[in-house]
């Protein structure tokens, strides 16, 4: 059935057609703008580089209110970096210096956190190291880019609210991973928002206890800031999608029904070798580097679908379907070369000198009345009332994250990549550098991490931002 669907033209797709697919993929028909014409996948804006030195990317960046067009022809008021959602793409090479002259023109204080980048703690944009930048205030972020990969940036003040309003952007750092054989590259920034038929964004401050519990899932899926994005492909070409999930709570479970994809890399860059996958689950904050062999015929349309995923508390229900349509153009067929067997080598971290256990719990107290609602804790403590963990520079540690709740939580550590060693009691199937990892409900995992190079105060937290901001966040002090 899924195969038949991919062979139909997109123009024939109706809610009836979608309902057939819904038996397998639960594609919703009720979200605003359904049936509107597809829109080309937007290219991300690029800020002007003000520094003539080719090894320095120096830009102005402003957080401000703006209007965007999530739904075709409807205006949505958002908070933005430089007037667009996603904000501008910062692209540079490993070893380059990034200088961001940031101005906050929002009505409230903010910071920028550079998700996944290994930066000095003082540049990491958390309240552990930086006081929030007041409305009208400025700050200069300046650091070297150390790793190739796709990263992103977002506020670390009231992040559940500010990210939902539209504050996020991506950073692409190039290194030896820029091989043409890996495919024609596009960045795919995935989000979901709750909007009405006129395109108005639901007020993220206005959130009930149940929604706070699960984290807010919107009714519209966005790819690079638009609903219903499509991308033209040449028959036979290889497409490389650099994907990031910037939603506050939604997991994206991406697949091309009936077809396989190649997973080339994750948060901290390439894997050692490509892996063939049927689907990819991206928790909030995570990235995937995907290659798709687009071997369809001219006129075909393939849909990159988001399939329902149950992460607990009945979150697995129907959801909007496609995040991106691939439309095969009438062009001479291309022949993709085989992917390299080896992409790079990743040295396994040595044996740890210390082990820690972090237990995630949730407290449903939905009592009603002012200020009530769920609280989330790590080792019994809810941020900001936490005792910082302490370690020292260059220590290698093993962290066991034990999720005692009935819901998945994506665990994110700032400042340092880690290697997952064990998941649900089984050894991890492959080596990879991660900064965010899903810890399924009532399950645990263990990772190894080395605290290299950057002493200071660091954060770790659940990247369902409604959870992080309701206590599931802690502090790590790395002593010089
Ligand atoms: Cu992307 Cu502390 O987060
Ligand atoms: Cu969580």
Short mmCIF file of C-alpha atoms and ligand atoms in Angstrom, two decimals:
data_model
loop_
_atom_site.label_atom_id
_atom_site.label_comp_id
_atom_site.label_asym_id
_atom_site.label_seq_id
_atom_site.Cartn_x
_atom_site.Cartn_y
_atom_site.Cartn_z
CA UNK A 1 0.00 0.00 0.00
CA UNK A 2 2.76 2.37 0.89
CA UNK A 3 4.48 1.61 -2.41
CA UNK A 4 1.33 2.36 -4.36
CA UNK A 5 1.04 5.64 -2.59
CA UNK A 6 4.53 6.68 -3.56
CA UNK A 7 3.69 6.00 -7.20
CA UNK A 8 0.70 8.28 -7.23
CA UNK A 9 1.21 11.89 -8.15
CA UNK A 10 1.01 14.31 -5.25
CA UNK A 11 -1.75 16.20 -7.03
CA UNK A 12 -4.02 13.18 -6.68
CA UNK A 13 -3.48 12.98 -2.98
CA UNK A 14 -6.61 13.78 -1.12
CA UNK A 15 -7.80 13.09 2.36
CA UNK A 16 -9.31 9.89 0.99
CA UNK A 17 -5.93 8.82 -0.32
CA UNK A 18 -4.34 9.83 2.93
CA UNK A 19 -6.90 7.82 4.85
CA UNK A 20 -5.75 4.65 3.08
CA UNK A 21 -2.21 5.40 4.05
CA UNK A 22 -3.41 6.22 7.53
CA UNK A 23 -4.03 2.54 8.20
CA UNK A 24 -0.30 2.16 8.20
CA UNK A 25 1.08 5.59 8.89
CA UNK A 26 -1.74 7.51 10.58
CA UNK A 27 -1.57 10.54 8.35
CA UNK A 28 -3.87 13.23 9.71
CA UNK A 29 -6.19 15.22 7.48
CA UNK A 30 -7.36 17.91 9.82
CA UNK A 31 -4.38 20.18 10.14
CA UNK A 32 -4.60 23.72 8.78
CA UNK A 33 -3.48 24.24 5.21
CA UNK A 34 -4.04 20.62 4.23
CA UNK A 35 -4.28 20.27 0.48
CA UNK A 36 -2.43 23.52 -0.18
CA UNK A 37 0.06 23.38 -3.02
CA UNK A 38 3.53 22.16 -2.21
CA UNK A 39 6.18 24.79 -1.64
CA UNK A 40 9.84 24.45 -2.57
CA UNK A 41 11.97 23.52 0.43
CA UNK A 42 13.36 26.93 1.46
CA UNK A 43 17.10 27.55 1.35
CA UNK A 44 18.27 28.91 4.68
CA UNK A 45 19.30 32.56 4.77
CA UNK A 46 23.01 33.29 5.16
CA UNK A 47 24.23 36.32 7.10
CA UNK A 48 26.95 38.48 5.55
CA UNK A 49 30.48 37.60 6.67
CA UNK A 50 32.01 40.88 7.84
CA UNK A 51 35.53 39.57 8.20
CA UNK A 52 37.85 39.34 5.16
CA UNK A 53 39.94 36.62 6.87
CA UNK A 54 38.76 33.37 5.26
CA UNK A 55 39.29 31.59 8.58
CA UNK A 56 36.91 33.83 10.49
CA UNK A 57 33.15 33.94 10.09
CA UNK A 58 31.99 37.17 11.71
CA UNK A 59 28.31 38.04 11.65
CA UNK A 60 25.66 40.24 13.23
CA UNK A 61 22.72 38.36 14.67
CA UNK A 62 19.58 39.88 16.07
CA UNK A 63 16.79 38.24 18.03
CA UNK A 64 13.55 40.03 17.24
CA UNK A 65 9.88 39.65 16.54
CA UNK A 66 8.94 38.96 12.95
CA UNK A 67 6.22 37.61 10.69
CA UNK A 68 6.74 34.41 8.74
CA UNK A 69 4.65 32.18 6.51
CA UNK A 70 4.50 28.71 8.10
CA UNK A 71 1.27 28.13 6.14
CA UNK A 72 1.19 29.36 2.58
CA UNK A 73 -0.42 32.83 2.40
CA UNK A 74 -0.93 33.18 6.20
CA UNK A 75 1.12 35.40 8.46
CA UNK A 76 2.43 34.00 11.72
CA UNK A 77 3.96 36.21 14.40
CA UNK A 78 7.11 34.65 15.77
CA UNK A 79 10.30 35.41 17.65
CA UNK A 80 13.19 35.02 15.26
CA UNK A 81 16.89 35.28 14.64
CA UNK A 82 17.25 37.92 11.90
CA UNK A 83 13.60 37.77 10.86
CA UNK A 84 13.39 34.16 9.66
CA UNK A 85 12.50 30.75 11.12
CA UNK A 86 14.82 28.88 11.05
CA UNK A 87 17.33 31.65 11.65
CA UNK A 88 20.30 32.07 9.34
CA UNK A 89 22.65 29.23 8.47
CA UNK A 90 26.16 29.71 9.80
CA UNK A 91 28.51 27.72 7.61
CA UNK A 92 32.25 27.44 8.20
CA UNK A 93 35.12 24.97 8.28
CA UNK A 94 36.75 23.06 11.12
CA UNK A 95 39.36 25.32 12.70
CA UNK A 96 37.60 28.55 11.71
CA UNK A 97 36.72 31.12 14.30
CA UNK A 98 33.09 32.14 14.68
CA UNK A 99 32.30 35.64 15.95
CA UNK A 100 28.66 36.53 16.54
CA UNK A 101 27.73 40.10 17.48
CA UNK A 102 24.41 39.36 19.08
CA UNK A 103 21.69 41.88 19.87
CA UNK A 104 18.57 41.04 21.84
CA UNK A 105 15.59 43.00 20.54
CA UNK A 106 13.04 40.75 22.19
CA UNK A 107 10.79 41.88 25.04
CA UNK A 108 12.56 39.47 27.41
CA UNK A 109 16.06 38.31 28.32
CA UNK A 110 17.72 35.56 26.32
CA UNK A 111 21.03 33.81 25.58
CA UNK A 112 22.35 31.67 22.73
CA UNK A 113 23.39 28.10 23.41
CA UNK A 114 25.44 26.37 20.69
CA UNK A 115 24.00 22.89 20.78
CA UNK A 116 26.69 20.22 20.31
CA UNK A 117 29.59 22.58 19.65
CA UNK A 118 32.60 22.15 21.89
CA UNK A 119 33.07 25.74 23.05
CA UNK A 120 34.52 27.35 26.20
CA UNK A 121 31.96 27.19 29.01
CA UNK A 122 31.66 31.00 29.12
CA UNK A 123 30.46 30.95 25.48
CA UNK A 124 27.89 28.18 25.98
CA UNK A 125 24.97 30.49 26.72
CA UNK A 126 23.75 28.85 29.91
CA UNK A 127 22.82 30.61 33.09
CA UNK A 128 25.54 28.61 34.84
CA UNK A 129 28.12 30.80 33.08
CA UNK A 130 26.35 33.83 31.61
CA UNK A 131 23.70 36.22 32.88
CA UNK A 132 20.85 36.49 30.41
CA UNK A 133 21.10 39.34 27.91
CA UNK A 134 18.41 41.91 28.75
CA UNK A 135 16.10 43.42 26.12
CA UNK A 136 18.16 45.91 24.11
CA UNK A 137 21.40 44.28 25.30
CA UNK A 138 24.26 42.83 23.28
CA UNK A 139 26.81 40.05 23.68
CA UNK A 140 29.75 38.86 21.62
CA UNK A 141 30.08 35.12 21.20
CA UNK A 142 33.50 34.09 19.94
CA UNK A 143 35.00 30.61 19.67
CA UNK A 144 36.76 28.15 17.39
CA UNK A 145 34.82 25.45 15.53
CA UNK A 146 36.39 22.15 16.48
CA UNK A 147 34.31 19.45 14.84
CA UNK A 148 32.69 18.78 11.50
CA UNK A 149 28.96 18.21 11.64
CA UNK A 150 25.55 19.81 11.75
CA UNK A 151 24.88 21.74 14.93
CA UNK A 152 22.25 24.21 15.99
CA UNK A 153 21.69 27.18 18.28
CA UNK A 154 18.82 28.23 20.49
CA UNK A 155 18.15 30.21 23.70
CA UNK A 156 18.86 28.66 27.09
CA UNK A 157 16.50 30.95 28.98
CA UNK A 158 12.88 29.79 29.18
CA UNK A 159 13.84 27.57 26.28
CA UNK A 160 10.48 25.81 26.09
CA UNK A 161 8.80 29.15 25.35
CA UNK A 162 11.50 30.84 23.28
CA UNK A 163 12.26 27.91 20.99
CA UNK A 164 8.54 27.31 20.44
CA UNK A 165 8.19 30.95 19.39
CA UNK A 166 10.75 30.36 16.63
CA UNK A 167 14.24 30.97 18.01
CA UNK A 168 16.57 28.43 16.46
CA UNK A 169 19.14 28.27 13.68
CA UNK A 170 21.77 25.86 12.39
CA UNK A 171 25.54 25.74 12.05
CA UNK A 172 27.16 23.56 9.44
CA UNK A 173 30.83 22.89 10.08
CA UNK A 174 32.66 21.28 7.20
CA UNK A 175 35.69 19.02 7.43
CA UNK A 176 36.71 15.83 5.66
CA UNK A 177 33.05 14.90 5.52
CA UNK A 178 32.34 17.00 2.42
CA UNK A 179 32.73 14.14 -0.09
CA UNK A 180 30.66 14.59 -3.27
CA UNK A 181 29.98 10.83 -3.38
CA UNK A 182 27.84 11.23 -0.24
CA UNK A 183 25.30 13.09 -2.32
CA UNK A 184 23.82 16.49 -3.17
CA UNK A 185 23.39 18.14 0.17
CA UNK A 186 20.36 19.86 1.67
CA UNK A 187 19.77 20.89 5.26
CA UNK A 188 16.42 19.86 6.69
CA UNK A 189 15.36 21.60 9.89
CA UNK A 190 12.31 19.88 11.37
CA UNK A 191 9.90 21.45 13.83
CA UNK A 192 6.24 21.32 14.74
CA UNK A 193 3.98 24.17 15.77
CA UNK A 194 0.43 24.60 17.04
CA UNK A 195 -1.32 27.08 14.75
CA UNK A 196 -4.94 27.88 13.97
CA UNK A 197 -6.48 28.09 10.48
CA UNK A 198 -5.35 31.72 10.20
CA UNK A 199 -1.78 30.75 10.98
CA UNK A 200 -1.75 32.21 14.49
CA UNK A 201 0.69 30.46 16.80
CA UNK A 202 -0.84 29.14 20.02
CA UNK A 203 0.62 31.01 22.99
CA UNK A 204 3.32 28.73 24.39
CA UNK A 205 2.82 30.27 27.85
CA UNK A 206 -0.68 28.92 27.83
CA UNK A 207 0.02 25.27 28.47
CA UNK A 208 -2.06 22.85 30.52
CA UNK A 209 -0.67 20.31 32.98
CA UNK A 210 -1.18 17.42 30.60
CA UNK A 211 0.66 19.21 27.80
CA UNK A 212 3.43 20.18 30.17
CA UNK A 213 3.66 16.52 31.11
CA UNK A 214 4.18 15.25 27.57
CA UNK A 215 5.69 18.37 26.10
CA UNK A 216 3.86 20.34 23.44
CA UNK A 217 3.24 18.66 20.11
CA UNK A 218 1.89 20.92 17.40
CA UNK A 219 -0.62 20.24 14.64
CA UNK A 220 1.65 21.29 11.77
CA UNK A 221 5.03 19.87 10.78
CA UNK A 222 7.57 22.31 9.39
CA UNK A 223 10.58 21.67 7.17
CA UNK A 224 12.86 24.73 7.01
CA UNK A 225 9.97 26.77 8.35
CA UNK A 226 7.20 25.75 5.93
CA UNK A 227 4.43 23.22 5.84
CA UNK A 228 4.24 21.02 2.75
CA UNK A 229 7.81 21.40 1.47
CA UNK A 230 8.91 19.67 -1.69
CA UNK A 231 12.27 19.16 -3.31
CA UNK A 232 12.96 18.41 -6.93
CA UNK A 233 15.33 15.51 -7.51
CA UNK A 234 16.99 14.10 -10.59
CA UNK A 235 16.24 10.43 -11.22
CA UNK A 236 19.16 8.32 -10.04
CA UNK A 237 20.89 10.97 -7.97
CA UNK A 238 21.99 10.57 -4.38
CA UNK A 239 20.55 13.11 -1.99
CA UNK A 240 22.22 13.86 1.32
CA UNK A 241 19.87 15.27 3.93
CA UNK A 242 21.39 16.87 7.00
CA UNK A 243 18.50 16.70 9.43
CA UNK A 244 17.99 18.33 12.82
CA UNK A 245 14.99 18.07 15.12
CA UNK A 246 14.40 21.47 16.73
CA UNK A 247 10.91 20.71 18.09
CA UNK A 248 10.46 21.21 21.81
CA UNK A 249 8.94 17.77 22.33
CA UNK A 250 8.02 15.91 19.13
CA UNK A 251 10.06 12.92 18.05
CA UNK A 252 10.41 12.53 14.29
CA UNK A 253 10.41 8.94 13.09
CA UNK A 254 11.41 9.36 9.47
CA UNK A 255 11.09 6.84 6.71
CA UNK A 256 10.47 6.44 2.99
CA UNK A 257 7.86 3.69 2.94
CA UNK A 258 9.18 0.57 1.26
CA UNK A 259 12.66 2.01 0.76
CA UNK A 260 15.87 2.05 2.69
CA UNK A 261 18.14 4.95 3.46
CA UNK A 262 21.79 5.18 4.46
CA UNK A 263 22.64 6.67 7.83
CA UNK A 264 25.99 8.42 7.35
CA UNK A 265 26.33 10.29 10.59
CA UNK A 266 24.72 11.58 13.77
CA UNK A 267 25.18 14.46 16.25
CA UNK A 268 28.98 14.60 16.29
CA UNK A 269 29.65 13.88 12.61
CA UNK A 270 30.10 10.83 10.43
CA UNK A 271 29.85 7.23 11.59
CA UNK A 272 32.68 4.83 10.81
CA UNK A 273 30.68 3.28 8.00
CA UNK A 274 27.28 3.93 6.39
CA UNK A 275 24.41 1.90 7.83
CA UNK A 276 21.33 0.86 5.88
CA UNK A 277 18.18 1.77 7.76
CA UNK A 278 14.41 1.58 7.19
CA UNK A 279 13.77 4.56 9.42
CA UNK A 280 15.44 6.99 11.73
CA UNK A 281 14.11 8.16 15.08
CA UNK A 282 15.17 11.71 15.93
CA UNK A 283 14.45 12.93 19.44
CA UNK A 284 14.45 16.69 20.06
CA UNK A 285 17.98 18.04 19.65
CA UNK A 286 19.35 15.07 17.69
CA UNK A 287 20.74 15.16 14.14
CA UNK A 288 20.98 12.62 11.34
CA UNK A 289 23.09 12.70 8.19
CA UNK A 290 21.08 10.65 5.69
CA UNK A 291 21.78 9.56 2.13
CA UNK A 292 18.85 8.65 -0.10
CA UNK A 293 19.37 6.89 -3.40
CA UNK A 294 16.68 8.62 -5.43
CA UNK A 295 16.32 5.93 -8.07
CA UNK A 296 12.72 6.71 -9.00
CA UNK A 297 11.44 7.64 -12.47
CA UNK A 298 10.59 11.11 -13.75
CA UNK A 299 7.14 12.11 -12.50
CA UNK A 300 7.24 10.00 -9.34
CA UNK A 301 6.78 11.57 -5.94
CA UNK A 302 8.29 10.05 -2.81
CA UNK A 303 7.25 11.15 0.62
CA UNK A 304 9.57 11.39 3.54
CA UNK A 305 7.04 10.55 6.23
CA UNK A 306 6.94 11.16 9.91
CA UNK A 307 5.46 8.01 11.42
CA UNK A 308 3.77 7.98 14.81
CA UNK A 309 6.03 7.08 17.71
CA UNK A 310 4.75 6.30 21.17
CA UNK A 311 7.08 7.90 23.69
CA UNK A 312 4.67 7.37 26.57
CA UNK A 313 1.50 8.92 27.99
CA UNK A 314 -0.42 8.29 24.76
CA UNK A 315 1.81 10.32 22.50
CA UNK A 316 1.74 7.69 19.74
CA UNK A 317 -1.52 8.77 18.11
CA UNK A 318 -2.16 10.16 14.66
CA UNK A 319 0.09 12.87 13.39
CA UNK A 320 0.54 14.87 10.23
CA UNK A 321 2.35 12.75 7.68
CA UNK A 322 4.86 13.99 5.15
CA UNK A 323 7.67 16.33 6.12
CA UNK A 324 9.12 16.52 2.62
CA UNK A 325 8.09 15.39 -0.85
CA UNK A 326 10.72 14.37 -3.35
CA UNK A 327 9.49 15.13 -6.87
CA UNK A 328 11.37 13.44 -9.68
CA UNK A 329 12.08 15.86 -12.51
CA UNK A 330 12.16 15.12 -16.26
CA UNK A 331 15.91 15.08 -16.54
CA UNK A 332 18.51 12.67 -17.86
CA UNK A 333 19.13 9.95 -15.35
CA UNK A 334 22.19 10.12 -13.10
CA UNK A 335 24.17 7.16 -11.87
CA UNK A 336 25.23 7.36 -8.21
CA UNK A 337 28.57 5.77 -7.35
CA UNK A 338 28.63 3.21 -4.55
CA UNK A 339 29.07 4.72 -1.10
CA UNK A 340 32.51 4.29 0.45
CA UNK A 341 32.65 1.33 2.85
CA UNK A 342 34.54 3.39 5.40
CA UNK A 343 33.76 7.02 6.28
CA UNK A 344 36.26 7.59 9.07
CA UNK A 345 37.58 5.90 12.20
CA UNK A 346 36.36 6.71 15.68
CA UNK A 347 38.67 5.76 18.55
CA UNK A 348 36.74 4.12 21.37
CA UNK A 349 37.10 5.96 24.68
CA UNK A 350 39.34 4.19 27.21
CA UNK A 351 38.13 2.52 30.40
CA UNK A 352 36.43 5.00 32.74
CA UNK A 353 37.97 6.07 36.02
CA UNK A 354 34.60 6.80 37.63
CA UNK A 355 30.99 5.82 37.19
CA UNK A 356 27.85 7.78 37.94
CA UNK A 357 24.19 6.98 37.98
CA UNK A 358 21.53 9.53 37.04
CA UNK A 359 17.96 8.55 37.81
CA UNK A 360 15.16 10.35 35.94
CA UNK A 361 11.80 10.61 37.69
CA UNK A 362 8.56 12.46 37.11
CA UNK A 363 6.05 13.68 39.63
CA UNK A 364 2.58 13.96 38.19
CA UNK A 365 1.18 16.26 40.85
CA UNK A 366 -1.52 17.72 38.62
CA UNK A 367 -3.43 19.02 41.64
CA UNK A 368 -4.92 22.03 39.85
CA UNK A 369 -4.61 25.60 41.03
CA UNK A 370 -1.83 28.08 40.46
CA UNK A 371 1.65 26.79 39.83
CA UNK A 372 0.68 23.16 39.91
CA UNK A 373 1.75 20.76 37.22
CA UNK A 374 4.36 18.10 36.73
CA UNK A 375 7.88 18.26 38.13
CA UNK A 376 10.74 16.31 36.63
CA UNK A 377 13.84 15.35 38.60
CA UNK A 378 17.32 13.93 38.23
CA UNK A 379 18.52 12.01 41.31
CA UNK A 380 15.64 13.46 43.26
CA UNK A 381 16.51 17.10 42.55
CA UNK A 382 14.65 19.59 40.38
CA UNK A 383 16.56 22.44 38.71
CA UNK A 384 17.48 25.08 39.82
CA UNK A 385 17.74 23.49 43.27
CA UNK A 386 20.46 21.04 42.33
CA UNK A 387 23.81 19.93 43.69
CA UNK A 388 26.35 20.17 40.86
CA UNK A 389 28.23 17.01 39.94
CA UNK A 390 31.98 17.49 40.10
CA UNK A 391 34.73 16.07 37.98
CA UNK A 392 38.10 17.15 36.65
CA UNK A 393 39.56 17.89 33.27
CA UNK A 394 40.51 14.82 31.20
CA UNK A 395 38.63 12.37 33.41
CA UNK A 396 36.87 9.57 31.51
CA UNK A 397 33.60 8.61 33.15
CA UNK A 398 30.81 6.15 32.63
CA UNK A 399 27.33 7.63 33.11
CA UNK A 400 24.36 5.38 33.56
CA UNK A 401 21.09 7.17 32.86
CA UNK A 402 18.18 5.32 34.41
CA UNK A 403 14.74 6.35 33.25
CA UNK A 404 12.20 5.28 35.86
CA UNK A 405 9.34 7.16 34.20
CA UNK A 406 6.66 6.00 31.79
CA UNK A 407 7.89 8.38 29.11
CA UNK A 408 11.03 8.63 26.95
CA UNK A 409 13.47 11.42 27.76
CA UNK A 410 16.20 12.64 25.37
CA UNK A 411 19.27 13.20 27.55
CA UNK A 412 21.56 16.04 26.44
CA UNK A 413 25.02 16.86 27.79
CA UNK A 414 26.58 20.22 26.97
CA UNK A 415 30.19 20.73 25.96
CA UNK A 416 31.37 17.16 25.45
CA UNK A 417 30.50 14.37 23.06
CA UNK A 418 29.90 10.92 24.48
CA UNK A 419 29.88 7.35 23.16
CA UNK A 420 26.89 5.20 24.07
CA UNK A 421 28.26 1.90 25.40
CA UNK A 422 25.11 0.05 26.44
CA UNK A 423 21.38 0.36 25.79
CA UNK A 424 18.80 -1.59 27.77
CA UNK A 425 21.53 -3.99 28.89
CA UNK A 426 22.87 -4.73 25.38
CA UNK A 427 26.10 -3.34 23.95
CA UNK A 428 25.58 -0.39 21.61
CA UNK A 429 25.55 -1.66 17.99
CA UNK A 430 28.03 0.90 16.64
CA UNK A 431 30.41 3.68 17.69
CA UNK A 432 29.27 7.26 17.30
CA UNK A 433 29.80 10.68 18.85
CA UNK A 434 26.59 11.90 20.44
CA UNK A 435 25.47 14.88 22.48
CA UNK A 436 21.81 13.92 22.83
CA UNK A 437 20.44 10.41 23.21
CA UNK A 438 16.98 9.03 23.76
CA UNK A 439 16.46 7.10 26.97
CA UNK A 440 13.27 5.08 26.43
CA UNK A 441 10.63 4.80 29.17
CA UNK A 442 11.51 2.41 32.01
CA UNK A 443 14.88 1.68 30.49
CA UNK A 444 18.47 2.70 30.96
CA UNK A 445 21.62 3.31 29.01
CA UNK A 446 25.28 3.89 29.72
CA UNK A 447 27.71 6.16 27.93
CA UNK A 448 31.38 7.03 28.18
CA UNK A 449 32.57 10.62 28.14
CA UNK A 450 35.93 12.40 28.46
CA UNK A 451 35.91 15.93 29.86
CA UNK A 452 38.49 17.38 27.52
CA UNK A 453 39.78 20.86 27.12
CA UNK A 454 36.99 23.02 28.56
CA UNK A 455 36.69 23.41 32.33
CA UNK A 456 33.77 25.25 33.86
CA UNK A 457 30.12 24.80 34.68
CA UNK A 458 28.12 22.76 32.19
CA UNK A 459 24.51 21.71 31.96
CA UNK A 460 22.85 18.43 31.21
CA UNK A 461 19.11 18.01 30.81
CA UNK A 462 16.16 16.45 29.10
CA UNK A 463 15.76 18.02 25.63
CA UNK A 464 12.00 17.88 25.81
CA UNK A 465 12.26 21.53 26.72
CA UNK A 466 9.04 21.51 28.76
CA UNK A 467 10.75 18.89 30.95
CA UNK A 468 14.13 20.58 31.20
CA UNK A 469 12.44 23.82 32.26
CA UNK A 470 10.35 21.93 34.84
CA UNK A 471 13.28 20.51 36.71
CA UNK A 472 14.93 17.79 34.59
CA UNK A 473 18.23 19.65 34.33
CA UNK A 474 21.46 19.47 36.26
CA UNK A 475 24.89 21.07 36.49
CA UNK A 476 28.35 19.60 36.07
CA UNK A 477 31.44 21.36 37.36
CA UNK A 478 34.60 20.39 35.47
CA UNK A 479 37.59 21.46 37.59
CA UNK A 480 40.70 22.60 35.74
CU1 LIG B 1 19.93 22.15 22.86
CU2 LIG B 1 20.79 22.69 26.80
O1 LIG B 1 20.31 22.42 24.85
CU1 LIG B 2 11.96 14.59 29.32
#
